[in-house]
Coordinates of C-alpha atoms in Angstrom, one line a residue:
Chain A
M1 CA 22.1 24.0 -26.5
D2 CA 24.5 20.7 -25.9
A3 CA 26.8 22.3 -23.5
L4 CA 23.4 23.9 -22.4
T5 CA 22.0 20.6 -21.8
A6 CA 24.5 18.4 -20.5
H7 CA 25.1 20.9 -17.6
S8 CA 21.4 21.9 -17.3
S9 CA 20.5 19.6 -14.0
I10 CA 22.9 21.8 -11.9
L11 CA 22.4 25.4 -13.4
A12 CA 18.8 24.6 -12.6
I13 CA 19.5 25.0 -9.2
A14 CA 23.3 27.1 -9.2
I15 CA 21.6 29.6 -10.8
P16 CA 18.6 30.4 -8.0
L17 CA 20.5 30.1 -5.1
F18 CA 23.6 32.6 -5.8
A19 CA 20.5 34.3 -7.8
A20 CA 18.8 34.4 -4.1
F21 CA 22.5 36.2 -2.2
L22 CA 23.0 38.8 -5.0
T23 CA 19.0 39.3 -4.2
P24 CA 20.2 42.1 -2.0
L25 CA 22.5 43.3 -3.7
V26 CA 20.8 43.7 -6.8
G27 CA 18.4 45.8 -4.7
K28 CA 20.7 48.5 -4.0
L29 CA 20.0 49.0 -7.5
G30 CA 16.5 50.0 -7.4
A31 CA 13.1 47.8 -5.7
R32 CA 11.8 47.7 -10.1
T33 CA 15.5 46.2 -11.0
R34 CA 15.3 43.3 -8.4
N35 CA 11.7 42.8 -9.5
V36 CA 13.1 41.8 -13.0
F37 CA 16.3 39.6 -12.1
V38 CA 14.0 37.5 -10.1
V39 CA 11.4 37.2 -12.3
V40 CA 14.4 36.7 -15.5
V41 CA 16.0 34.6 -12.8
L42 CA 12.8 32.5 -12.0
A43 CA 12.5 31.9 -16.0
F44 CA 15.3 30.9 -17.1
V45 CA 15.3 28.8 -14.3
E46 CA 11.9 27.6 -15.8
F47 CA 13.7 27.6 -19.5
L48 CA 16.4 25.2 -18.1
V49 CA 14.0 23.5 -17.0
L50 CA 12.3 22.5 -20.2
V51 CA 16.1 21.8 -22.2
L52 CA 16.5 19.0 -19.2
A53 CA 12.9 18.0 -19.8
R54 CA 13.3 17.9 -23.7
D55 CA 16.4 15.7 -23.4
I56 CA 14.9 13.4 -21.2
Y57 CA 12.5 12.2 -23.1
A58 CA 14.8 11.7 -26.0
N59 CA 17.5 10.5 -24.3
G60 CA 16.4 8.6 -20.7
I61 CA 17.6 9.6 -17.6
H62 CA 20.2 12.5 -16.9
L63 CA 23.6 12.2 -14.9
Y64 CA 25.0 14.9 -13.9
T65 CA 28.5 13.7 -12.0
L66 CA 29.7 17.2 -10.0
G67 CA 34.1 17.2 -10.8
A68 CA 34.4 13.8 -13.0
V69 CA 35.8 14.0 -16.4
S70 CA 32.9 13.5 -18.1
P71 CA 29.0 14.2 -15.9
S72 CA 27.7 11.1 -17.3
L73 CA 30.2 8.9 -15.2
A74 CA 29.2 8.4 -12.1
I75 CA 31.9 5.6 -10.4
P76 CA 35.4 7.2 -10.7
E77 CA 38.3 5.2 -12.1
H78 CA 39.5 3.3 -9.9
Y79 CA 36.9 3.1 -7.4
M80 CA 33.2 -0.4 -7.6
V81 CA 31.0 2.7 -6.1
P82 CA 29.8 6.5 -6.4
V83 CA 31.9 8.5 -5.0
R84 CA 31.3 11.1 -6.3
I85 CA 28.1 14.2 -6.2
V86 CA 25.6 12.5 -8.1
L87 CA 22.3 14.9 -9.3
E88 CA 20.5 12.1 -11.2
V89 CA 17.3 13.3 -13.0
D90 CA 14.6 10.8 -14.6
G91 CA 10.8 11.2 -15.9
L92 CA 9.6 11.2 -12.5
G93 CA 12.6 14.3 -10.6
V94 CA 11.4 16.3 -14.3
F95 CA 8.2 16.1 -14.1
M96 CA 8.2 17.4 -11.0
G97 CA 11.1 19.8 -11.7
I98 CA 8.8 21.3 -14.3
I99 CA 6.2 21.5 -11.4
S100 CA 8.3 23.8 -9.1
A101 CA 9.3 25.9 -11.5
T102 CA 6.5 27.0 -13.3
V103 CA 4.8 27.3 -8.9
A104 CA 7.7 29.6 -8.3
L105 CA 7.4 31.0 -11.5
A106 CA 3.1 32.0 -10.9
G107 CA 4.0 33.1 -7.3
A108 CA 7.2 35.6 -7.7
I109 CA 5.5 37.5 -10.3
Y110 CA 2.0 37.5 -7.9
S111 CA 4.6 38.7 -5.4
I112 CA 5.8 41.6 -6.9
S113 CA 1.9 43.8 -6.6
C114 CA 1.4 41.9 -3.1
M115 CA 4.8 42.1 -2.0
K116 CA 4.9 46.8 -3.1
H117 CA 4.0 48.2 0.5
E118 CA 6.0 45.2 2.9
T119 CA 9.4 46.0 4.6
G120 CA 12.4 43.3 3.7
Q121 CA 11.7 42.8 0.7
D122 CA 15.0 42.7 -0.8
R123 CA 15.4 39.5 1.7
F124 CA 11.6 38.4 0.8
Y125 CA 12.8 37.3 -2.9
T126 CA 15.5 36.3 -1.6
L127 CA 13.7 33.7 0.4
L128 CA 11.4 32.9 -2.5
L129 CA 14.8 31.7 -5.0
L130 CA 16.3 29.1 -1.8
L131 CA 13.1 27.6 -1.2
T132 CA 12.6 27.0 -5.3
V133 CA 16.3 25.9 -5.2
G134 CA 15.3 23.5 -1.9
M135 CA 12.7 21.9 -4.5
L136 CA 14.6 21.1 -7.4
G137 CA 17.3 20.0 -5.4
I138 CA 15.4 17.3 -3.7
Q139 CA 14.4 16.4 -6.9
F140 CA 17.1 16.3 -9.0
T141 CA 19.6 14.5 -6.1
G142 CA 21.1 10.7 -6.4
D143 CA 22.3 10.4 -3.3
L144 CA 20.5 11.0 -0.4
F145 CA 23.0 13.0 2.0
N146 CA 21.5 16.5 -0.7
L147 CA 18.3 14.5 -0.4
F148 CA 19.4 15.7 3.6
V149 CA 20.8 19.5 2.8
F150 CA 17.8 20.3 0.5
L151 CA 15.2 19.5 2.5
E152 CA 17.0 21.3 5.2
I153 CA 17.2 24.1 2.7
L154 CA 14.0 24.0 1.9
S155 CA 12.9 24.3 5.6
I156 CA 15.0 27.7 6.8
S157 CA 13.0 29.4 3.4
G158 CA 10.4 27.7 3.7
A159 CA 9.7 28.3 7.7
A160 CA 10.8 32.2 7.2
L161 CA 8.6 33.3 4.4
A162 CA 5.1 31.9 6.6
A163 CA 6.3 33.7 9.5
F164 CA 7.5 36.4 7.1
R165 CA 4.8 39.2 7.9
T166 CA 5.9 39.2 11.8
R167 CA 3.0 42.1 12.3
F168 CA 0.9 38.8 13.1
I169 CA 1.4 36.4 15.9
D170 CA 0.0 33.7 13.9
A171 CA 2.0 33.9 11.0
V172 CA 6.0 33.4 13.4
E173 CA 3.3 30.5 15.2
G174 CA 2.4 29.1 11.8
G175 CA 6.6 29.1 10.6
F176 CA 7.5 28.2 13.5
K177 CA 5.7 24.9 13.3
Y178 CA 6.5 24.3 10.0
L179 CA 10.3 24.9 11.1
I180 CA 10.1 21.9 14.6
V181 CA 8.3 19.1 12.0
S182 CA 10.7 20.4 9.5
T183 CA 14.0 20.2 11.5
V184 CA 12.8 16.6 13.1
A185 CA 11.7 15.5 10.0
A186 CA 15.2 16.2 8.3
L187 CA 16.6 15.1 11.3
M188 CA 15.2 11.6 10.7
V189 CA 16.5 11.1 7.7
L190 CA 19.8 11.6 8.0
L191 CA 19.4 9.4 10.6
A192 CA 18.6 6.6 8.1
T193 CA 21.1 8.2 5.9
G194 CA 23.4 6.9 8.3
L195 CA 21.8 3.5 9.7
F196 CA 22.6 3.3 5.5
Y197 CA 26.1 4.8 5.0
G198 CA 26.9 2.2 8.1
Q199 CA 25.8 -0.8 6.4
Y200 CA 27.1 0.0 3.1
N201 CA 29.5 2.0 3.0
L202 CA 27.5 4.0 0.5
L203 CA 24.9 7.4 0.5
N204 CA 24.3 7.3 -3.9
I205 CA 19.9 6.3 -3.6
A206 CA 21.0 3.6 -7.4
A207 CA 24.1 2.0 -5.6
I208 CA 21.9 1.5 -2.3
A209 CA 18.8 0.4 -3.7
D210 CA 21.7 -2.4 -6.0
V211 CA 22.7 -4.2 -2.6
M212 CA 19.8 -3.6 -0.6
Q213 CA 19.6 -6.1 2.4
Y214 CA 16.4 -5.4 3.5
T215 CA 17.5 -6.1 7.3
A216 CA 16.4 -4.8 10.6
L217 CA 18.0 -2.0 10.5
D218 CA 17.0 -1.2 6.4
K219 CA 13.0 -1.6 8.0
I220 CA 14.3 0.8 10.3
A221 CA 15.9 3.4 8.1
L222 CA 12.5 2.8 6.0
A223 CA 10.2 4.1 8.6
L224 CA 12.1 6.4 9.4
L225 CA 12.1 8.0 6.2
I226 CA 8.0 7.4 5.6
V227 CA 7.3 8.9 8.6
A228 CA 9.4 11.9 8.1
L229 CA 8.5 12.2 4.3
L230 CA 5.0 11.8 5.1
T231 CA 5.4 14.7 8.1
K232 CA 6.3 17.0 5.5
S233 CA 3.9 15.9 2.9
G234 CA 1.0 17.0 5.3
G235 CA -0.5 13.6 5.3
V236 CA -2.8 12.1 7.9
P237 CA -1.5 11.9 10.9
S238 CA 0.9 14.1 11.1
H239 CA -0.7 17.1 9.4
W240 CA -2.4 19.8 12.2
W241 CA 1.1 21.8 10.8
V242 CA -0.5 22.8 7.4
P243 CA -3.4 25.4 7.9
D244 CA -1.8 27.2 10.4
T245 CA 1.2 27.9 7.9
Y246 CA -0.3 27.6 4.5
T247 CA -3.0 30.0 6.1
P248 CA 0.0 33.5 6.8
A249 CA 2.2 32.5 4.2
P250 CA 2.8 35.7 2.7
A251 CA 2.1 37.1 -1.4
G252 CA 2.5 33.9 -4.1
T253 CA 4.8 32.0 -1.3
S254 CA 2.1 29.3 -0.4
P255 CA 1.3 28.4 -3.8
M256 CA 5.3 27.4 -4.1
I257 CA 5.3 25.8 0.4
Y258 CA 2.4 23.8 -1.1
A259 CA 4.7 23.0 -4.4
A260 CA 7.2 22.6 -2.0
T261 CA 5.3 19.8 -0.3
L262 CA 4.6 17.8 -3.2
A263 CA 8.6 17.9 -3.3
C264 CA 8.7 15.9 -0.2
M265 CA 5.7 13.7 -1.1
S266 CA 7.4 12.7 -5.1
T267 CA 10.4 12.4 -3.1
M268 CA 8.5 9.8 -0.7
F269 CA 7.5 7.6 -3.6
R270 CA 11.0 7.9 -5.1
V271 CA 12.4 5.9 -0.8
A272 CA 9.4 3.6 -1.9
F273 CA 9.6 2.6 -5.4
T274 CA 13.2 3.1 -6.0
L275 CA 14.9 3.0 -3.2
Y276 CA 13.8 -0.5 -1.8
G277 CA 11.3 -1.4 -5.0
V278 CA 9.7 -5.1 -4.1
K279 CA 12.7 -5.9 -1.6
M280 CA 10.0 -4.3 1.4
S281 CA 6.9 -6.1 1.9
V282 CA 5.1 -3.8 -0.7
A283 CA 1.3 -4.3 0.2
T284 CA 2.1 -3.4 3.8
I285 CA 3.5 -0.5 3.0
G286 CA 0.9 0.3 0.3
W287 CA -1.7 0.1 2.4
L288 CA -0.2 2.1 5.3
I289 CA -0.1 4.9 1.9
I290 CA -3.4 3.6 1.0
I291 CA -5.3 4.8 4.7
A292 CA -2.5 7.2 5.2
G293 CA -4.6 9.1 2.0
L294 CA -8.4 7.3 2.7
L295 CA -8.1 9.3 6.3
S296 CA -6.1 12.3 5.5
M297 CA -9.1 13.3 2.2
F298 CA -11.8 12.5 5.2
V299 CA -10.1 14.2 8.0
G300 CA -8.8 17.6 5.6
V301 CA -11.8 17.7 3.9
T302 CA -14.9 17.4 7.3
M303 CA -12.2 19.9 8.8
A304 CA -12.8 22.3 5.9
L305 CA -16.6 22.3 5.8
R306 CA -16.2 24.6 8.9
Q307 CA -14.1 26.4 8.3
T308 CA -14.4 29.6 8.1
D309 CA -11.0 32.3 7.2
V310 CA -10.8 31.7 3.3
K311 CA -7.2 30.3 3.1
R312 CA -7.2 28.0 6.4
L313 CA -10.4 25.9 4.6
M314 CA -8.1 26.0 1.2
A315 CA -5.4 24.4 3.4
Y316 CA -7.4 21.3 5.1
H317 CA -8.1 20.5 1.4
V318 CA -4.2 20.6 0.5
I319 CA -4.8 17.7 3.2
S320 CA -7.6 16.3 1.9
Q321 CA -6.5 16.6 -1.8
G322 CA -2.7 14.7 -1.1
G323 CA -4.8 12.4 0.2
Y324 CA -5.9 11.4 -3.4
M325 CA -2.4 11.5 -4.5
L326 CA -1.0 8.8 -1.5
L327 CA -4.1 6.6 -2.5
G328 CA -3.8 6.0 -5.8
V329 CA 0.1 6.1 -5.7
G330 CA -0.7 3.9 -2.3
V331 CA -2.1 1.8 -4.4
G332 CA 0.2 1.0 -7.2
I333 CA 2.8 0.1 -4.1
A334 CA 0.4 -2.7 -3.3
V335 CA 0.2 -4.4 -6.4
L336 CA 4.1 -4.3 -7.3
G337 CA 4.7 -7.0 -6.3
D338 CA 2.2 -8.3 -9.1
P339 CA 3.2 -8.1 -12.4
Q340 CA -0.6 -8.7 -13.6
A341 CA -2.3 -6.1 -11.3
L342 CA 0.8 -4.1 -11.7
A343 CA 0.5 -3.6 -15.6
A344 CA -3.6 -3.9 -15.1
Y345 CA -3.9 -0.7 -12.9
G346 CA -1.4 -0.7 -10.9
R347 CA 0.1 2.2 -13.4
E348 CA -2.4 3.9 -14.0
A349 CA -2.8 5.0 -10.2
V350 CA 0.5 5.5 -10.0
A351 CA 0.3 8.0 -13.2
G352 CA -3.0 9.5 -11.6
G353 CA -1.9 10.3 -8.4
L354 CA 1.1 11.4 -10.1
F355 CA -1.2 13.3 -12.6
H356 CA -3.6 14.9 -9.5
V357 CA -0.2 15.5 -8.5
M358 CA 0.5 18.4 -11.6
N359 CA -3.2 20.1 -11.5
H360 CA -3.6 20.2 -7.7
A361 CA 0.0 21.7 -8.1
F362 CA -1.4 24.1 -10.5
F363 CA -5.6 24.9 -9.2
K364 CA -4.9 24.9 -5.9
G365 CA -1.7 26.9 -6.7
L366 CA -4.1 29.1 -8.3
L367 CA -7.5 29.0 -5.4
L368 CA -4.3 29.6 -2.7
L369 CA -3.8 32.9 -5.1
T370 CA -7.0 33.5 -5.4
G371 CA -7.5 33.8 -1.3
E372 CA -4.1 36.0 -1.0
A373 CA -5.5 38.8 -3.0
L374 CA -9.0 38.8 -1.6
F375 CA -7.0 39.2 2.0
F376 CA -4.5 42.0 0.2
R377 CA -8.5 43.9 -1.0
L378 CA -10.3 43.4 1.8
G379 CA -7.8 42.8 5.2
T380 CA -9.4 40.5 6.3
R381 CA -9.9 36.6 5.6
N382 CA -13.3 35.9 7.5
L383 CA -15.1 34.8 4.9
N384 CA -18.4 36.1 6.8
R385 CA -17.3 39.2 6.8
M386 CA -17.4 39.5 2.8
G387 CA -19.9 39.8 0.4
G388 CA -20.6 41.0 -3.3
M389 CA -16.5 40.6 -4.1
G390 CA -18.1 39.0 -7.4
R391 CA -18.9 42.8 -8.9
N392 CA -15.8 44.6 -7.9
M393 CA -13.0 40.8 -8.3
K394 CA -14.3 40.1 -11.8
W395 CA -10.7 38.6 -12.9
T396 CA -10.8 37.1 -9.3
C397 CA -13.8 35.7 -8.9
A398 CA -13.0 33.4 -12.9
F399 CA -9.7 32.1 -11.8
F400 CA -12.0 31.1 -8.5
L401 CA -14.5 29.5 -10.1
I402 CA -11.7 27.4 -12.6
G403 CA -9.5 26.7 -9.4
A404 CA -12.9 25.6 -7.7
L405 CA -14.3 24.1 -10.5
A406 CA -10.9 21.7 -11.4
I407 CA -10.8 20.5 -7.4
S408 CA -14.8 19.8 -6.9
G409 CA -13.6 17.4 -10.4
V410 CA -15.8 19.0 -12.0
P411 CA -15.4 18.0 -16.1
P412 CA -13.9 19.0 -18.7
L413 CA -11.3 20.7 -16.4
N414 CA -8.2 18.6 -15.4
G415 CA -9.5 17.8 -11.7
F416 CA -11.8 15.1 -13.0
A417 CA -9.4 13.8 -15.5
S418 CA -6.9 12.4 -13.1
K419 CA -9.5 11.3 -10.5
L420 CA -11.0 9.5 -12.6
M421 CA -8.0 7.8 -13.4
I422 CA -7.6 8.0 -9.5
Y423 CA -11.4 5.9 -9.1
E424 CA -10.6 3.4 -12.0
A425 CA -7.3 2.3 -10.9
S426 CA -8.9 2.2 -6.7
Y427 CA -11.6 0.2 -7.8
Q428 CA -10.5 -2.5 -8.5
L429 CA -8.1 -3.1 -6.0
N430 CA -11.5 -2.4 -3.4
P431 CA -14.3 -0.8 -4.3
M432 CA -14.4 0.8 -1.2
L433 CA -11.7 3.0 -1.9
T434 CA -13.6 4.9 -5.0
I435 CA -16.5 5.5 -2.8
I436 CA -15.4 6.9 0.1
A437 CA -12.6 9.4 -2.5
M438 CA -16.1 10.5 -4.6
M439 CA -17.7 11.6 -1.4
V440 CA -15.1 13.3 -0.7
S441 CA -15.2 15.0 -3.9
I442 CA -18.7 15.9 -2.9
M443 CA -18.5 17.4 0.0
T444 CA -14.8 19.6 -1.7
L445 CA -17.8 21.1 -4.2
A446 CA -20.2 21.4 -1.0
S447 CA -17.2 23.6 0.8
F448 CA -16.2 25.7 -2.1
T449 CA -20.4 26.5 -3.2
K450 CA -19.7 27.8 0.2
V451 CA -16.8 30.0 -0.7
F452 CA -17.6 31.2 -3.4
Q453 CA -21.6 31.7 -1.9
S454 CA -19.6 34.2 0.5
A455 CA -17.2 35.8 -1.5
F456 CA -18.4 36.2 -4.3
T457 CA -22.0 36.6 -4.8
G458 CA -24.7 38.4 -2.7
P459 CA -25.3 41.9 -1.9
E460 CA -23.0 45.0 -2.3
L461 CA -21.3 45.7 1.1
P462 CA -21.0 48.7 1.8
E463 CA -17.4 49.3 3.8
Y464 CA -15.9 47.0 0.9
K465 CA -17.4 49.9 -2.3
E466 CA -14.6 51.1 -3.3
V467 CA -12.4 48.1 -3.8
R468 CA -10.5 47.4 -6.8
E469 CA -10.1 44.5 -8.8
V470 CA -5.7 43.5 -7.3
P471 CA -3.2 45.2 -9.6
L472 CA -2.0 43.3 -12.9
S473 CA 1.1 41.6 -11.9
M474 CA -0.8 39.9 -9.2
K475 CA -3.5 39.1 -12.2
L476 CA -0.7 37.7 -14.2
G477 CA 0.6 35.4 -11.6
M478 CA -2.6 33.9 -11.4
G479 CA -2.9 33.3 -15.4
I480 CA 0.0 31.7 -15.6
L481 CA -1.7 28.9 -12.8
A482 CA -5.5 29.5 -14.8
G483 CA -3.6 28.9 -18.0
A484 CA -1.6 26.5 -17.1
T485 CA -5.0 24.7 -15.8
L486 CA -6.6 25.0 -18.8
F487 CA -4.4 23.7 -21.4
I488 CA -4.4 20.3 -18.9
S489 CA -7.9 20.3 -18.8
L490 CA -8.1 20.3 -22.8
F491 CA -5.1 18.3 -23.8
P492 CA -5.6 15.7 -20.8
S493 CA -3.9 13.0 -23.1
L494 CA -1.7 15.2 -24.2
V495 CA -0.2 15.4 -21.0
V496 CA -0.7 12.5 -19.6
N497 CA 0.9 11.0 -22.2
T498 CA 4.1 12.9 -22.8
I499 CA 4.8 13.5 -19.2
V500 CA 2.7 11.6 -16.1
Y501 CA 3.1 7.9 -17.8
P502 CA 7.0 8.9 -18.0
A503 CA 7.1 9.6 -14.4
A504 CA 5.0 6.7 -13.6
D505 CA 7.4 4.3 -15.7
A506 CA 10.2 6.0 -14.3
L507 CA 9.1 4.9 -10.9
L508 CA 8.2 1.7 -12.2
N509 CA 11.1 1.4 -13.8
Q510 CA 13.9 0.8 -10.4
A511 CA 16.4 -0.9 -12.3
G512 CA 16.7 1.2 -15.2
Y513 CA 17.4 4.0 -11.9
I514 CA 20.7 1.7 -10.8
G515 CA 21.3 0.7 -14.4
A516 CA 22.1 4.3 -15.0
V517 CA 24.4 5.0 -11.8
M518 CA 25.8 1.3 -11.6
G519 CA 26.0 0.8 -15.7
G520 CA 24.6 -2.8 -16.8
G521 CA 21.4 -2.4 -15.6
Chain B
M1 CA 34.4 -6.7 26.8
S2 CA 35.4 -5.2 24.3
E3 CA 32.5 -6.0 21.6
F4 CA 30.4 -3.9 24.7
L5 CA 33.0 -0.6 24.2
A6 CA 32.9 -0.5 20.7
N7 CA 29.2 0.1 21.4
I8 CA 28.6 2.5 23.6
P9 CA 28.2 5.2 21.7
F10 CA 25.6 3.7 19.8
L11 CA 24.0 3.0 23.5
A12 CA 24.7 7.0 23.6
V13 CA 23.4 8.2 20.4
A14 CA 19.6 5.6 21.6
A15 CA 19.6 7.5 25.0
L16 CA 20.0 11.1 23.8
I17 CA 17.6 9.9 20.6
C18 CA 15.4 8.9 24.2
V19 CA 16.2 11.3 26.1
A20 CA 15.7 14.4 23.3
L21 CA 12.0 12.7 22.3
Y22 CA 11.4 12.5 25.5
I23 CA 11.9 16.5 26.3
M24 CA 10.2 17.5 23.0
M25 CA 7.2 15.2 24.2
S26 CA 6.8 16.6 28.0
Q27 CA 7.2 19.9 27.6
R28 CA 5.7 23.8 27.1
N29 CA 7.8 25.7 27.6
L30 CA 9.3 26.4 24.0
I31 CA 12.7 27.0 24.4
K32 CA 13.0 23.5 26.1
V33 CA 11.2 22.5 22.8
V34 CA 14.4 24.2 21.0
M35 CA 16.5 22.5 23.3
G36 CA 14.9 18.3 22.7
V37 CA 15.7 19.4 18.8
V38 CA 19.0 20.1 19.2
I39 CA 19.4 17.3 21.8
L40 CA 18.5 15.2 18.5
E41 CA 21.0 16.8 16.9
S42 CA 23.2 16.0 18.5
A43 CA 22.8 12.5 18.6
V44 CA 22.2 11.9 15.1
N45 CA 25.4 13.9 14.6
L46 CA 27.5 11.9 17.7
F47 CA 26.4 9.1 15.7
L48 CA 27.3 9.7 12.3
V49 CA 30.6 10.4 14.5
T50 CA 31.1 7.0 15.1
L51 CA 30.3 5.1 11.7
G52 CA 33.2 7.2 10.2
Y53 CA 35.5 5.6 13.2
R54 CA 37.7 3.0 11.7
E55 CA 40.0 1.2 14.2
G56 CA 43.4 1.4 12.7
G57 CA 42.9 4.1 10.6
V58 CA 44.6 6.6 8.7
A59 CA 43.6 10.5 8.9
P60 CA 43.3 11.3 4.9
I61 CA 45.4 14.6 6.0
F62 CA 48.7 14.2 3.1
T63 CA 51.4 15.4 5.2
N64 CA 53.9 12.7 6.9
A65 CA 51.2 10.2 6.0
P66 CA 52.5 5.8 7.1
G67 CA 50.8 5.2 4.1
T68 CA 49.0 5.9 0.8
L69 CA 45.8 4.3 2.6
M70 CA 43.5 6.1 4.0
V71 CA 39.8 6.6 5.1
L72 CA 37.5 8.1 2.9
P73 CA 36.0 11.2 6.0
V74 CA 32.6 10.9 4.3
P75 CA 31.3 10.9 7.6
Q76 CA 33.1 13.7 9.6
A77 CA 32.5 16.3 6.4
L78 CA 28.7 15.1 6.6
T79 CA 28.6 15.7 10.3
L80 CA 30.8 19.1 9.9
T81 CA 27.5 20.1 7.2
S82 CA 25.2 19.1 9.5
I83 CA 26.1 20.9 12.8
V84 CA 26.0 24.3 9.6
I85 CA 22.6 23.4 8.9
G86 CA 21.8 22.6 12.3
V87 CA 23.2 26.4 13.6
A88 CA 21.3 27.9 11.1
T89 CA 17.5 26.1 12.4
T90 CA 18.8 26.8 15.4
A91 CA 19.5 29.9 15.2
L92 CA 16.3 31.0 13.0
M93 CA 13.7 28.4 15.9
L94 CA 14.8 31.0 18.7
S95 CA 14.1 34.1 16.6
M96 CA 10.6 32.9 16.4
I97 CA 10.1 32.6 20.4
M98 CA 11.7 35.6 20.6
L99 CA 8.6 36.5 18.4
I100 CA 6.5 35.1 20.1
Y101 CA 7.3 36.3 23.1
R102 CA 6.8 39.8 21.9
H103 CA 3.7 39.3 20.6
T104 CA 2.3 37.1 23.8
G105 CA 4.6 37.8 26.3
E106 CA 4.8 34.3 27.0
T107 CA 6.7 30.8 25.6
D108 CA 4.4 28.2 27.3
A109 CA 2.9 26.5 24.1
E110 CA -0.2 26.2 25.3
K111 CA -1.1 30.7 26.5
S112 CA 0.9 31.8 23.5
R113 CA -0.8 29.4 20.8
K114 CA -3.3 31.6 19.0
V115 CA -4.2 29.5 16.2
K116 CA -6.6 27.2 16.7
G117 CA -9.4 24.4 14.9

């Protein structure tokens, strides 16, 4: 068990990576064997992440140096700086790891029935496992170059998955847009990495943060990193790829692409808090992120109101809810230089933003899955052509209601808990922020009322008389995310105190992150 | 003069980035957009290789090395990785353009666009 704990971080990345390329071989043994194989691998990854989480909450930052005598030996003998590949997992990394692993597991189980009649399923599961590798990798890596590599793994597999049903033109278009945006963003990250290497001869995040001078080149690198990662996390003004990519993504992959988007967002927070910290002009960067957040909220929700495609509508809410996370964490960045304000409401703002990341990954994942379930049974995503589905698809309807109430911030569901934390904290920075955030919340409720009313209520339509409930595996996939949502709703303070505050503290504790690698600290 | 000569690769990187951004923003043909992305990729790779040059350094090849002090070949390793990744993304982008062309008979970004709003 000790050995498993010590190696859990690298195993959580390596096992799905090898399994991905084994999947086509296992597929030769039959579809059922392959499906069981993929689900078992992802369940084991979830287990590894939980083992890792237990270790981190008990013993602090988990360090894994590849090729070293001891995994915790980041700096080799006779060297002053870390030269090996280092995985550094702290409270934030493992927090996002839990989210990614859970969503991936639910998505894979959901896909089993949903993809039954598609061709090329072996390749589908290969890509699905690779996407998991990318998501976990960018959370766990301790150096900037591997950040780029995992970002590319995530982008390539995400784009290929979005375009998987190539018989639909919108799928190809969505995948292509995602790939172009991701490639350019990843190249910007690589350029920034080059700028750091040219100045400091370092690639390790902690080592660079330790010697950061905030020169003109560092400012350019900061701009490149923030713009690239904001684009990848779907914040306004670079949000336009989100609806096009999420809408056609098949089966259980849209929640996974969403979790990948959140992984990029948390990487942006990592750059702001850990790589630069108080050395950058925190008020300017913080307010830029807050403004991007407010714009995302408002533009996302107003665009969502006029959509008639059920998944496209949900995808616009992805942008809008992403704004809450940017707002929460942005408030934290803006007051990073002021210890008094940070203690008073900054820490709570960061925790609220991160709590919303977790909640939203689960309930928006659930909503995207119900949207896909409607498409699976009805063959259309157009809300104007649906109706009365509450009778035939009772489970889907119930899951949709849980997700819709949670996203609109209706108490006592978890969306309310995280939004309340964001409201409370942002109110102390500027009351206007809270007013806009609450207004957006009401518009969200309006928009989901529309979906509920047009898809699930109303008279039974003759053409959908024969529609039945979705198969078991799809219910199970939705059930996992609904269960997670309800669990957080029932025990919000337990979840916040055990995993959300450690994640927020990990962001705020820059010295701890540096010290784990460089020693001293 | 030598200062200027040493900076020529960096100027080339800047010029390539500008060319790439211009192509990506001004061209409507999807193949040309991908060419822009590939030029951007080359610019970044050139940047990394330039950073790796150390004047008077010894290449880290152990046969017949004049001394034991050698250059750490990190940027070269990065560039190789980045080239490999670049091949994958380019191939995927081009195959998607093929599919778009099969569906719509167009490679023009405005005309082949089906998703709006």
